[in-house]
């Protein structure tokens, strides 16, 4: 009886991952109930927080390097629905370093809310290429381009900074002068519609909702 109970019990990390998924789902439901870009921004912040917790939980659970990825491929012939608003989680195969697997199916931020690289303090703007969310192992050198935030296998952030920011803001997707799509954050009505998530080096996160602090 005791042996069976132990086999059926959830570990703390497994529960963390499940709770993160619930947070994402509840935030998506909230979008349908609220209105306006302010509600979308708040929901987006909660969605990203849930994904970050899920990425850290995956790192500890699998004892593997894990990345929170953000679709960054702005070429005009790519998927415009994903641009800077499609997030996911991948983890590295310990037996084959450099090989990556999708841990989730990916999540979109609400329409009109995008990752803002320029406001993301201490973000190194590093990218990887992957055919996400394909389940097979991939090298990270081919496929579509993604920005990423990396977690070490112990759940800490792979960064040289005490704090690394992930900022989001209301914006408009437009065709740039070079023929590629880009997000315009300069419209006056979007100036105050921004929020952020701070990644601490130890792996914890905190939310910033006051646009004056970003």
N, CA, C and O of each residue as an XYZ file, in Angstrom:
856
protein
N       0.837     -1.208      0.000
C       0.000      0.000      0.000
C       0.868      1.253      0.000
O       0.621      2.172     -0.781
N       1.880      1.304      0.863
C       2.766      2.453      0.946
C       3.577      2.615     -0.326
O       3.809      3.732     -0.789
N       4.015      1.463     -0.900
C       4.785      1.504     -2.134
C       3.944      2.054     -3.270
O       4.427      2.848     -4.077
N       2.685      1.636     -3.336
C       1.781      2.116     -4.392
C       1.525      3.609     -4.255
O       1.463      4.326     -5.254
N       1.377      4.079     -3.023
C       1.109      5.495     -2.779
C       2.280      6.347     -3.224
O       2.087      7.428     -3.780
N       3.497      5.870     -2.986
C       4.673      6.628     -3.371
C       4.785      6.743     -4.882
O       5.190      7.781     -5.405
N       4.423      5.669     -5.583
C       4.509      5.681     -7.033
C       3.499      6.644     -7.641
O       3.754      7.233     -8.692
N       2.349      6.807     -6.983
C       1.289      7.643     -7.527
C       1.424      9.107     -7.137
O       0.746      9.961     -7.710
N       2.282      9.410     -6.179
C       2.385     10.781     -5.673
C       3.117     11.669     -6.677
O       4.019     11.216     -7.383
N       2.716     12.938     -6.730
C       3.391     13.930     -7.559
C       4.568     14.520     -6.782
O       4.480     14.738     -5.573
N       5.663     14.774     -7.485
C       6.776     15.487     -6.859
C       6.456     16.978     -6.853
O       5.557     17.437     -7.558
N       7.206     17.720     -6.049
C       7.005     19.170     -5.964
C       7.224     19.831     -7.322
O       6.485     20.743     -7.695
N       8.234     19.376     -8.060
C       8.534     19.968     -9.361
C       7.426     19.663    -10.358
O       7.048     20.532    -11.144
N       6.898     18.436    -10.338
C       5.790     18.100    -11.238
C       4.580     18.977    -10.960
O       3.891     19.415    -11.882
N       4.329     19.229     -9.684
C       3.210     20.103     -9.322
C       3.465     21.526     -9.796
O       2.534     22.210    -10.220
N       4.723     21.985     -9.731
C       5.075     23.322    -10.197
C       4.765     23.470    -11.678
O       4.221     24.489    -12.104
N       5.113     22.452    -12.463
C       4.850     22.486    -13.897
C       3.356     22.513    -14.170
O       2.891     23.265    -15.027
N       2.600     21.691    -13.441
C       1.150     21.641    -13.622
C       0.513     22.987    -13.264
O      -0.350     23.483    -13.987
N       0.946     23.572    -12.143
C       0.406     24.870    -11.723
C       0.703     25.935    -12.774
O      -0.136     26.795    -13.040
N       1.889     25.883    -13.372
C       2.249     26.856    -14.405
C       1.324     26.745    -15.602
O       0.902     27.757    -16.163
N       1.008     25.522    -15.993
C       0.097     25.305    -17.114
C      -1.293     25.833    -16.782
O      -1.959     26.415    -17.638
N      -1.732     25.632    -15.543
C      -3.040     26.139    -15.114
C      -3.055     27.663    -15.162
O      -4.050     28.262    -15.570
N      -1.944     28.298    -14.745
C      -1.855     29.755    -14.791
C      -1.998     30.275    -16.213
O      -2.681     31.269    -16.458
N      -1.341     29.587    -17.153
C      -1.430     29.994    -18.553
C      -2.863     29.866    -19.043
O      -3.392     30.777    -19.679
N      -3.490     28.732    -18.744
C      -4.858     28.496    -19.204
C      -5.825     29.517    -18.617
O      -6.691     30.035    -19.323
N      -5.679     29.806    -17.329
C      -6.593     30.760    -16.686
C      -6.402     32.162    -17.242
O      -7.364     32.925    -17.333
N      -5.166     32.516    -17.617
C      -4.911     33.826    -18.201
C      -5.569     33.949    -19.567
O      -6.104     35.004    -19.909
N      -5.533     32.877    -20.346
C      -6.170     32.888    -21.659
C      -7.675     33.038    -21.511
O      -8.300     33.758    -22.290
N      -8.274     32.369    -20.522
C      -9.710     32.503    -20.261
C     -10.039     33.936    -19.865
O     -11.067     34.478    -20.273
N      -9.169     34.546    -19.074
C      -9.381     35.921    -18.610
C      -9.454     36.905    -19.778
O     -10.199     37.885    -19.728
N      -8.672     36.636    -20.834
C      -8.656     37.520    -21.996
C     -10.051     37.651    -22.587
O     -10.471     38.739    -22.981
N     -10.765     36.531    -22.646
C     -12.100     36.532    -23.217
C     -13.092     37.295    -22.368
O     -14.114     37.751    -22.880
N     -12.821     37.445    -21.094
C     -13.757     38.129    -20.193
C     -13.475     39.621    -20.083
O     -14.373     40.413    -19.799
N     -12.206     40.001    -20.314
C     -11.838     41.400    -20.166
C     -11.918     42.122    -21.487
O     -12.244     41.521    -22.511
N     -11.625     43.398    -21.473
C     -11.655     44.176    -22.689
C     -10.538     45.189    -22.697
O     -10.073     45.634    -21.647
N     -10.104     45.558    -23.916
C      -9.090     46.580    -24.053
C      -7.681     46.048    -23.949
O      -7.440     44.933    -23.486
N      -6.727     46.906    -24.407
C      -5.324     46.496    -24.403
C      -4.756     46.353    -22.994
O      -3.821     45.582    -22.779
N      -5.318     47.098    -22.024
C      -4.842     46.966    -20.643
C      -5.075     45.569    -20.109
O      -4.202     44.998    -19.456
N      -6.255     45.009    -20.383
C      -6.552     43.643    -19.947
C      -5.671     42.641    -20.671
O      -5.216     41.664    -20.075
N      -5.426     42.879    -21.965
C      -4.554     41.990    -22.738
C      -3.128     42.015    -22.194
O      -2.459     40.984    -22.126
N      -2.673     43.210    -21.806
C      -1.318     43.340    -21.268
C      -1.177     42.586    -19.954
O      -0.193     41.875    -19.749
N      -2.153     42.734    -19.060
C      -2.119     42.032    -17.772
C      -2.159     40.524    -17.978
O      -1.437     39.783    -17.313
N      -2.994     40.078    -18.890
C      -3.085     38.649    -19.181
C      -1.779     38.134    -19.759
O      -1.329     37.040    -19.416
N      -1.170     38.926    -20.641
C       0.101     38.526    -21.247
C       1.186     38.366    -20.200
O       1.991     37.437    -20.266
N       1.206     39.269    -19.236
C       2.198     39.202    -18.173
C       2.039     37.921    -17.361
O       3.026     37.281    -16.999
N       0.792     37.549    -17.078
C       0.550     36.309    -16.334
C       0.901     35.074    -17.173
O       1.429     34.092    -16.651
N       0.607     35.133    -18.461
C       0.955     34.020    -19.348
C       2.467     33.792    -19.339
O       2.928     32.660    -19.196
N       3.233     34.871    -19.492
C       4.693     34.740    -19.525
C       5.228     34.256    -18.184
O       6.165     33.458    -18.140
N       4.641     34.733    -17.095
C       5.056     34.269    -15.771
C       4.848     32.762    -15.639
O       5.698     32.053    -15.100
N       3.710     32.284    -16.134
C       3.447     30.846    -16.091
C       4.419     30.058    -16.940
O       4.873     28.988    -16.533
N       4.748     30.575    -18.124
C       5.706     29.894    -18.995
C       7.093     29.867    -18.341
O       7.796     28.859    -18.409
N       7.478     30.971    -17.715
C       8.781     31.028    -17.041
C       8.862     30.005    -15.914
O       9.874     29.321    -15.763
N       7.793     29.902    -15.121
C       7.763     28.908    -14.049
C       7.824     27.495    -14.628
O       8.479     26.612    -14.074
N       7.130     27.296    -15.753
C       7.170     25.989    -16.402
C       8.550     25.644    -16.918
O       8.984     24.498    -16.807
N       9.260     26.638    -17.491
C      10.611     26.401    -18.009
C      11.571     26.055    -16.878
O      12.393     25.147    -17.006
N      11.461     26.784    -15.769
C      12.329     26.488    -14.631
C      12.009     25.110    -14.054
O      12.911     24.351    -13.699
N      10.713     24.795    -13.966
C      10.313     23.482    -13.455
C      10.820     22.361    -14.340
O      11.263     21.327    -13.839
N      10.760     22.554    -15.661
C      11.280     21.543    -16.586
C      12.782     21.345    -16.401
O      13.272     20.216    -16.443
N      13.516     22.447    -16.196
C      14.961     22.350    -16.008
C      15.301     21.475    -14.810
O      16.172     20.609    -14.886
N      14.601     21.713    -13.700
C      14.868     20.942    -12.476
C      14.377     19.507    -12.623
O      15.062     18.564    -12.228
N      13.190     19.348    -13.193
C      12.598     18.014    -13.335
C      13.452     17.105    -14.213
O      13.668     15.940    -13.881
N      13.934     17.636    -15.326
C      14.709     16.835    -16.270
C      16.214     16.941    -16.037
O      17.004     16.275    -16.705
N      16.605     17.798    -15.069
C      18.024     18.038    -14.802
C      18.738     18.382    -16.105
O      19.788     17.828    -16.428
N      18.130     19.320    -16.846
C      18.638     19.664    -18.171
C      18.538     21.165    -18.408
O      17.684     21.838    -17.831
N      19.409     21.677    -19.254
C      19.313     23.073    -19.674
C      17.990     23.285    -20.409
O      17.627     22.500    -21.285
N      17.285     24.332    -20.053
C      15.970     24.615    -20.621
C      15.914     26.058    -21.091
O      16.539     26.936    -20.497
N      15.166     26.300    -22.158
C      15.053     27.664    -22.684
C      13.590     28.068    -22.864
O      12.770     27.302    -23.368
N      13.291     29.289    -22.438
C      12.029     29.934    -22.769
C      12.286     30.638    -24.095
O      13.149     31.512    -24.174
N      11.550     30.268    -25.133
C      11.837     30.801    -26.467
C      10.719     31.735    -26.942
O       9.555     31.577    -26.574
N      11.108     32.715    -27.774
C      10.191     33.730    -28.304
C      10.436     33.840    -29.800
O      11.562     34.096    -30.228
N       9.405     33.653    -30.589
C       9.557     33.709    -32.043
C      10.059     35.088    -32.473
O       9.434     36.106    -32.175
N      11.194     35.108    -33.177
C      11.814     36.388    -33.526
C      12.028     36.567    -35.018
O      12.550     37.599    -35.439
N      11.640     35.594    -35.826
C      11.894     35.640    -37.265
C      10.964     36.648    -37.926
O       9.775     36.377    -38.098
N      11.497     37.808    -38.296
C      10.677     38.894    -38.839
C      10.701     38.982    -40.358
O      10.183     39.944    -40.925
N      11.293     37.998    -41.026
C      11.289     38.017    -42.487
C       9.847     38.008    -42.992
O       8.988     37.336    -42.421
N       9.589     38.749    -44.053
C       8.226     38.947    -44.522
C       7.556     37.664    -45.004
O       6.329     37.601    -45.082
N       8.345     36.645    -45.327
C       7.753     35.401    -45.813
C       7.528     34.391    -44.689
O       7.205     33.233    -44.955
N       7.692     34.813    -43.452
C       7.490     33.927    -42.318
C       6.104     34.117    -41.721
O       5.313     34.917    -42.218
N       5.810     33.378    -40.651
C       4.490     33.390    -40.041
C       4.293     34.660    -39.218
O       4.824     34.774    -38.113
N       3.533     35.611    -39.751
C       3.371     36.889    -39.065
C       2.566     36.774    -37.784
O       2.697     37.632    -36.912
N       1.733     35.743    -37.634
C       0.950     35.568    -36.415
C       1.845     35.282    -35.211
O       1.467     35.565    -34.074
N       3.031     34.721    -35.460
C       3.926     34.337    -34.373
C       4.879     35.446    -33.943
O       5.442     35.382    -32.850
N       5.062     36.422    -34.751
C       6.149     37.383    -34.559
C       6.107     38.077    -33.201
O       5.208     38.865    -32.909
N       7.106     37.761    -32.383
C       7.328     38.371    -31.075
C       6.161     38.170    -30.101
O       6.083     38.855    -29.081
N       5.248     37.228    -30.413
C       4.151     36.955    -29.478
C       3.871     35.461    -29.317
O       2.863     35.073    -28.726
N       4.767     34.627    -29.845
C       4.623     33.178    -29.717
C       5.753     32.665    -28.831
O       6.929     32.785    -29.174
N       5.381     32.087    -27.678
C       6.351     31.649    -26.668
C       6.296     30.135    -26.501
O       5.256     29.514    -26.718
N       7.421     29.550    -26.114
C       7.448     28.115    -25.872
C       8.586     27.721    -24.945
O       9.303     28.576    -24.423
N       8.742     26.423    -24.746
C       9.792     25.873    -23.877
C      10.468     24.713    -24.595
O       9.795     23.836    -25.136
N      11.788     24.707    -24.601
C      12.561     23.583    -25.130
C      13.598     23.175    -24.093
O      14.004     23.983    -23.258
N      14.021     21.919    -24.152
C      15.060     21.444    -23.232
C      16.107     20.650    -24.000
O      15.829     20.062    -25.045
N      17.320     20.648    -23.451
C      18.448     19.997    -24.105
C      18.551     18.533    -23.691
O      18.305     18.178    -22.538
N      18.916     17.701    -24.646
C      19.111     16.277    -24.382
C      20.459     16.086    -23.682
O      21.510     16.347    -24.268
N      20.423     15.634    -22.435
C      21.671     15.453    -21.681
C      22.622     14.460    -22.351
O      23.841     14.612    -22.279
N      22.054     13.447    -23.000
C      22.887     12.424    -23.639
C      23.500     12.921    -24.942
O      24.505     12.383    -25.408
N      22.888     13.957    -25.531
C      23.378     14.499    -26.797
C      23.353     16.031    -26.741
O      22.444     16.651    -27.293
N      24.334     16.641    -26.083
C      24.368     18.104    -25.968
C      24.242     18.779    -27.328
O      24.850     18.358    -28.312
N      23.438     19.837    -27.354
C      23.195     20.535    -28.609
C      21.944     20.079    -29.318
O      21.533     20.679    -30.311
N      21.331     19.018    -28.813
C      20.067     18.530    -29.360
C      18.919     18.998    -28.462
O      18.972     18.839    -27.242
N      17.883     19.574    -29.074
C      16.793     20.183    -28.320
C      15.455     19.543    -28.625
O      15.181     19.138    -29.755
N      14.620     19.460    -27.584
C      13.277     18.910    -27.715
C      12.243     19.948    -27.269
O      12.498     20.727    -26.351
N      11.086     19.956    -27.915
C       9.990     20.820    -27.489
C       9.357     20.243    -26.235
O       9.058     19.050    -26.178
N       9.150     21.090    -25.224
C       8.517     20.652    -23.986
C       7.035     21.005    -23.948
O       6.274     20.426    -23.172
N       6.626     21.958    -24.787
C       5.226     22.387    -24.850
C       4.847     22.627    -26.309
O       5.697     22.586    -27.198
N       3.566     22.876    -26.542
C       3.083     23.163    -27.886
C       3.186     24.643    -28.246
O       2.930     25.016    -29.391
N       3.550     25.473    -27.304
C       3.670     26.893    -27.568
C       2.413     27.664    -27.207
O       1.313     27.113    -27.221
N       2.578     28.938    -26.883
C       1.472     29.794    -26.442
C       1.604     31.171    -27.083
O       2.695     31.740    -27.131
N       0.482     31.703    -27.576
C       0.456     33.044    -28.146
C       0.055     34.066    -27.083
O      -0.805     33.794    -26.246
N       0.676     35.234    -27.122
C       0.170     36.358    -26.350
C      -1.075     36.888    -27.048
O      -1.256     36.642    -28.241
N      -1.935     37.609    -26.337
C      -3.108     38.205    -26.976
C      -2.702     39.109    -28.141
O      -1.613     39.682    -28.144
N      -3.573     39.227    -29.111
C      -3.307     40.040    -30.284
C      -2.980     41.484    -29.888
O      -3.675     42.091    -29.073
N      -1.920     42.014    -30.476
C      -1.533     43.394    -30.213
C      -0.512     43.575    -29.113
O      -0.066     44.697    -28.875
N      -0.121     42.491    -28.423
C       0.893     42.549    -27.366
C       2.119     41.773    -27.839
O       2.006     40.634    -28.292
N       3.298     42.403    -27.729
C       4.514     41.813    -28.285
C       5.689     41.926    -27.313
O       5.719     42.800    -26.447
N       6.645     41.029    -27.477
C       7.932     41.126    -26.781
C       8.670     42.350    -27.306
O       8.776     42.544    -28.517
N       9.184     43.181    -26.388
C       9.930     44.375    -26.769
C      11.390     44.187    -26.355
O      11.747     44.338    -25.187
N      12.208     43.860    -27.327
C      13.627     43.601    -27.063
C      14.331     44.834    -26.515
O      15.166     44.720    -25.617
N      14.010     46.008    -27.040
C      14.698     47.242    -26.649
C      14.492     47.581    -25.173
O      15.373     48.167    -24.544
N      13.333     47.215    -24.618
C      13.039     47.500    -23.215
C      13.498     46.387    -22.276
O      13.426     46.535    -21.056
N      13.961     45.290    -22.830
C      14.341     44.128    -22.019
C      15.786     44.273    -21.558
O      16.715     43.853    -22.248
N      15.962     44.866    -20.398
C      17.283     45.204    -19.870
C      18.141     43.959    -19.649
O      17.669     42.938    -19.149
N      19.404     44.070    -20.030
C      20.412     43.013    -19.884
C      20.078     41.761    -20.692
O      20.642     40.693    -20.450
N      19.159     41.894    -21.652
C      18.865     40.761    -22.533
C      19.916     40.723    -23.636
O      20.110     41.729    -24.319
N      20.606     39.587    -23.836
C      21.727     39.544    -24.779
C      21.320     39.442    -26.251
O      22.187     39.443    -27.124
N      20.024     39.354    -26.541
C      19.522     39.258    -27.924
C      20.069     38.040    -28.658
O      20.249     38.073    -29.876
N      20.333     36.968    -27.922
C      20.810     35.739    -28.544
C      19.629     34.977    -29.148
O      18.502     35.079    -28.664
N      19.899     34.212    -30.211
C      18.843     33.465    -30.880
C      19.268     32.019    -31.124
O      20.453     31.687    -31.093
N      18.280     31.177    -31.366
C      18.501     29.813    -31.811
C      17.507     29.540    -32.924
O      16.489     30.224    -33.032
N      17.792     28.552    -33.745
C      16.886     28.172    -34.819
C      16.343     26.769    -34.543
O      17.094     25.842    -34.243
N      15.027     26.640    -34.653
C      14.405     25.359    -34.344
C      13.040     25.287    -35.018
O      12.367     26.306    -35.176
N      12.635     24.092    -35.412
C      11.310     23.872    -35.982
C      10.361     23.515    -34.839
O       9.977     22.360    -34.659
N      10.002     24.524    -34.091
C       9.159     24.354    -32.908
C       7.689     24.388    -33.320
O       7.320     25.212    -34.156
N       6.831     23.520    -32.761
C       7.061     22.576    -31.662
C       7.278     21.126    -32.106
O       6.748     20.212    -31.474
N       8.035     20.898    -33.164
C       8.320     19.528    -33.598
C       8.981     18.762    -32.462
O       9.874     19.288    -31.797
N       8.554     17.532    -32.234
C       8.992     16.771    -31.060
C      10.362     16.119    -31.223
O      11.028     15.847    -30.225
N      10.798     15.861    -32.459
C      12.066     15.164    -32.651
C      13.250     16.046    -32.268
O      13.137     17.271    -32.233
N      14.380     15.415    -31.983
C      15.584     16.143    -31.585
C      16.063     17.046    -32.708
O      16.050     16.652    -33.875
N      16.484     18.253    -32.362
C      16.957     19.225    -33.350
C      18.225     19.892    -32.836
O      18.437     20.003    -31.628
N      19.061     20.332    -33.763
C      20.364     20.867    -33.378
C      20.299     22.311    -32.908
O      21.239     22.782    -32.268
N      19.213     23.034    -33.206
C      19.146     24.441    -32.834
C      19.835     25.348    -33.827
O      20.036     26.530    -33.551
N      20.210     24.798    -35.009
C      20.892     25.603    -36.023
C      20.095     25.720    -37.314
O      20.512     26.426    -38.232
N      18.958     25.042    -37.399
C      18.120     25.148    -38.588
C      16.666     25.291    -38.168
O      16.278     24.851    -37.086
N      15.864     25.910    -39.032
C      14.474     26.158    -38.693
C      14.229     27.645    -38.512
O      15.019     28.464    -38.981
N      13.157     27.999    -37.845
C      12.818     29.399    -37.630
C      13.583     29.959    -36.428
O      14.011     29.219    -35.542
N      13.742     31.263    -36.422
C      14.587     31.919    -35.416
C      13.782     32.305    -34.171
O      12.671     32.827    -34.260
N      14.381     32.030    -33.010
C      13.762     32.360    -31.722
C      14.781     33.027    -30.807
O      15.929     32.590    -30.724
N      14.356     34.093    -30.116
C      15.105     34.576    -28.960
C      14.942     33.548    -27.843
O      14.007     32.748    -27.863
N      15.856     33.572    -26.867
C      15.658     32.671    -25.738
C      16.259     33.209    -24.442
O      17.242     33.950    -24.438
N      15.616     32.798    -23.334
C      16.117     32.974    -21.967
C      16.435     31.574    -21.465
O      15.607     30.670    -21.574
N      17.634     31.391    -20.916
C      18.091     30.036    -20.593
C      18.160     29.783    -19.087
O      18.620     30.623    -18.314
N      17.683     28.589    -18.695
C      17.759     28.123    -17.313
C      18.772     26.983    -17.230
O      18.780     26.091    -18.078
N      19.624     27.014    -16.207
C      20.523     25.893    -15.946
C      19.734     24.708    -15.397
O      18.568     24.840    -15.026
N      20.382     23.561    -15.353
C      19.700     22.342    -14.925
C      19.244     22.386    -13.461
O      18.396     21.592    -13.055
N      19.799     23.302    -12.675
C      19.374     23.436    -11.274
C      18.303     24.509    -11.097
O      17.915     24.817     -9.970
N      17.820     25.082    -12.210
C      16.752     26.066    -12.141
C      17.210     27.508    -12.049
O      16.381     28.417    -12.021
N      18.522     27.737    -12.001
C      19.026     29.114    -11.979
C      19.120     29.647    -13.412
O      19.080     28.883    -14.376
N      19.246     30.981    -13.532
C      19.351     31.589    -14.851
C      20.780     31.516    -15.377
O      21.735     31.731    -14.630
N      20.922     31.214    -16.662
C      22.240     31.191    -17.294
C      22.559     32.603    -17.775
O      22.435     32.905    -18.962
N      22.964     33.454    -16.857
C      23.222     34.862    -17.164
C      24.323     35.392    -16.269
O      24.569     34.861    -15.186
N      24.986     36.445    -16.730
C      26.021     37.091    -15.921
C      25.457     38.236    -15.089
O      26.185     38.871    -14.326
N      24.166     38.498    -15.234
C      23.544     39.627    -14.556
C      22.653     39.153    -13.404
O      22.079     38.065    -13.454
N      22.551     39.974    -12.386
C      21.669     39.639    -11.272
C      20.202     39.669    -11.705
O      19.390     38.867    -11.243
N      19.876     40.607    -12.601
C      18.504     40.747    -13.084
C      18.498     40.852    -14.601
O      19.249     41.640    -15.176
N      17.664     40.070    -15.238
C      17.457     40.154    -16.686
C      15.970     40.353    -16.934
O      15.144     39.627    -16.382
N      15.629     41.328    -17.758
C      14.233     41.690    -17.959
C      13.663     41.077    -19.232
O      14.370     40.878    -20.219
N      12.374     40.785    -19.186
C      11.604     40.414    -20.374
C      10.433     41.388    -20.428
O       9.502     41.296    -19.629
N      10.487     42.316    -21.370
C       9.467     43.362    -21.451
C       8.489     43.096    -22.584
O       8.863     42.571    -23.633
N       7.243     43.463    -22.363
C       6.206     43.357    -23.390
C       5.500     44.699    -23.506
O       5.482     45.489    -22.562
N       4.917     44.948    -24.677
C       4.255     46.227    -24.891
C       3.224     46.093    -26.003
O       3.367     45.263    -26.900
N       2.196     46.910    -25.932
C       1.236     46.986    -27.029
C       1.931     47.595    -28.236
O       2.693     48.551    -28.097
N       1.676     47.053    -29.411
C       2.312     47.550    -30.615
C       1.503     47.201    -31.852
O       0.441     46.584    -31.771
N       2.033     47.611    -33.003
C       1.370     47.362    -34.277
C       2.361     46.738    -35.242
O       3.452     47.270    -35.446
N       1.991     45.619    -35.836
C       2.850     44.927    -36.798
C       2.727     45.617    -38.157
O       1.635     45.737    -38.711
N       3.872     46.067    -38.681
C       3.867     46.799    -39.946
C       4.973     46.290    -40.859
O       5.898     45.606    -40.420
N       4.860     46.635    -42.132
C       5.903     46.310    -43.093
C       6.950     47.410    -43.054
O       6.648     48.578    -43.299
N       8.186     47.028    -42.742
C       9.260     48.010    -42.630
C       9.798     48.454    -43.983
O       9.410     47.920    -45.021
N      10.690     49.429    -43.963
C      11.262     49.973    -45.197
C      12.082     48.943    -45.965
O      12.216     49.039    -47.185
N      12.632     47.957    -45.253
C      13.419     46.920    -45.911
C      12.591     45.783    -46.459
O      13.134     44.836    -47.027
N      11.280     45.863    -46.298
C      10.405     44.819    -46.823
C      10.075     43.731    -45.831
O       9.295     42.830    -46.138
N      10.665     43.798    -44.628
C      10.375     42.812    -43.582
C       9.379     43.396    -42.591
O       9.268     44.613    -42.445
N       8.666     42.520    -41.921
C       7.703     42.959    -40.920
C       8.410     43.379    -39.644
O       9.389     42.754    -39.237
N       7.918     44.429    -39.016
C       8.465     44.873    -37.742
C       7.332     45.393    -36.867
O       6.278     45.789    -37.366
N       7.558     45.389    -35.566
C       6.541     45.861    -34.630
C       6.838     47.307    -34.273
O       7.947     47.637    -33.853
N       5.838     48.170    -34.440
C       5.973     49.591    -34.121
C       5.412     49.836    -32.719
O       4.220     49.656    -32.471
N       6.308     50.255    -31.800
C       5.899     50.544    -30.424
C       5.785     52.049    -30.172
O       5.543     52.465    -29.039
N       5.955     52.861    -31.204
C       6.098     54.302    -31.001
C       4.782     55.072    -30.965
O       4.781     56.257    -30.632
N       3.674     54.438    -31.296
C       2.403     55.150    -31.294
C       2.069     55.629    -29.879
O       2.242     54.893    -28.908
N       1.594     56.857    -29.778
C       1.376     57.499    -28.477
C       0.459     56.675    -27.575
O       0.698     56.574    -26.371
N      -0.586     56.089    -28.152
C      -1.542     55.345    -27.332
C      -0.954     54.072    -26.729
O      -1.544     53.489    -25.820
N       0.214     53.636    -27.234
C       0.854     52.425    -26.715
C       1.971     52.722    -25.716
O       2.530     51.800    -25.122
N       2.301     54.009    -25.527
C       3.436     54.383    -24.689
C       3.333     53.820    -23.270
O       4.315     53.302    -22.738
N       2.161     53.917    -22.659
C       2.015     53.439    -21.285
C       1.570     52.000    -21.163
O       1.404     51.494    -20.053
N       1.373     51.324    -22.299
C       0.902     49.939    -22.276
C       2.081     48.981    -22.364
O       2.307     48.330    -23.385
N       2.822     48.915    -21.268
C       3.981     48.040    -21.212
C       4.113     47.440    -19.814
O       3.698     48.039    -18.822
N       4.693     46.258    -19.760
C       4.890     45.534    -18.496
C       6.145     44.677    -18.659
O       6.690     44.564    -19.757
N       6.593     44.080    -17.569
C       7.828     43.292    -17.650
C       7.836     42.168    -16.618
O       7.075     42.161    -15.650
N       8.719     41.237    -16.870
C       9.024     40.155    -15.939
C      10.521     40.207    -15.687
O      11.304     40.235    -16.636
N      10.932     40.221    -14.429
C      12.359     40.233    -14.089
C      12.793     38.830    -13.690
O      12.216     38.221    -12.790
N      13.818     38.324    -14.372
C      14.418     37.031    -14.026
C      15.598     37.294    -13.100
O      16.555     37.967    -13.483
N      15.531     36.764    -11.880
C      16.667     36.844    -10.962
C      17.657     35.741    -11.311
O      17.265     34.694    -11.826
N      18.929     35.967    -11.037
C      19.933     34.962    -11.366
C      19.670     33.638    -10.652
O      20.003     32.573    -11.172
N      19.074     33.703     -9.464
C      18.796     32.480     -8.699
C      17.636     31.693     -9.289
O      17.371     30.570     -8.858
N      16.931     32.269    -10.279
C      15.861     31.547    -10.948
C      14.461     32.043    -10.642
O      13.512     31.686    -11.340
N      14.320     32.858     -9.613
C      13.009     33.389     -9.280
C      12.654     34.559    -10.218
O      13.522     35.108    -10.896
N      11.382     34.922    -10.241
C      10.926     36.008    -11.099
C      10.045     36.972    -10.310
O       9.488     36.614     -9.272
N       9.928     38.193    -10.813
C       8.999     39.166    -10.227
C       8.395     39.980    -11.351
O       9.005     40.161    -12.404
N       7.177     40.473    -11.113
C       6.444     41.207    -12.134
C       6.623     42.712    -11.956
O       6.701     43.207    -10.832
N       6.687     43.428    -13.066
C       6.718     44.888    -13.040
C       5.536     45.371    -13.873
O       5.481     45.146    -15.083
N       4.603     46.028    -13.220
C       3.397     46.498    -13.902
C       3.339     48.010    -14.076
O       2.506     48.513    -14.830
N       4.212     48.740    -13.389
C       4.247     50.193    -13.496
C       5.092     50.585    -14.702
O       6.305     50.376    -14.681
N       4.489     51.150    -15.761
C       5.267     51.498    -16.965
C       6.387     52.490    -16.694
O       7.356     52.534    -17.453
N       6.285     53.282    -15.643
C       7.332     54.253    -15.322
C       8.631     53.562    -14.890
O       9.700     54.169    -14.958
N       8.552     52.298    -14.447
C       9.728     51.571    -13.989
C      10.423     50.811    -15.120
O      11.493     50.235    -14.922
N       9.819     50.814    -16.285
C      10.351     50.009    -17.404
C      11.130     50.891    -18.389
O      11.648     50.392    -19.388
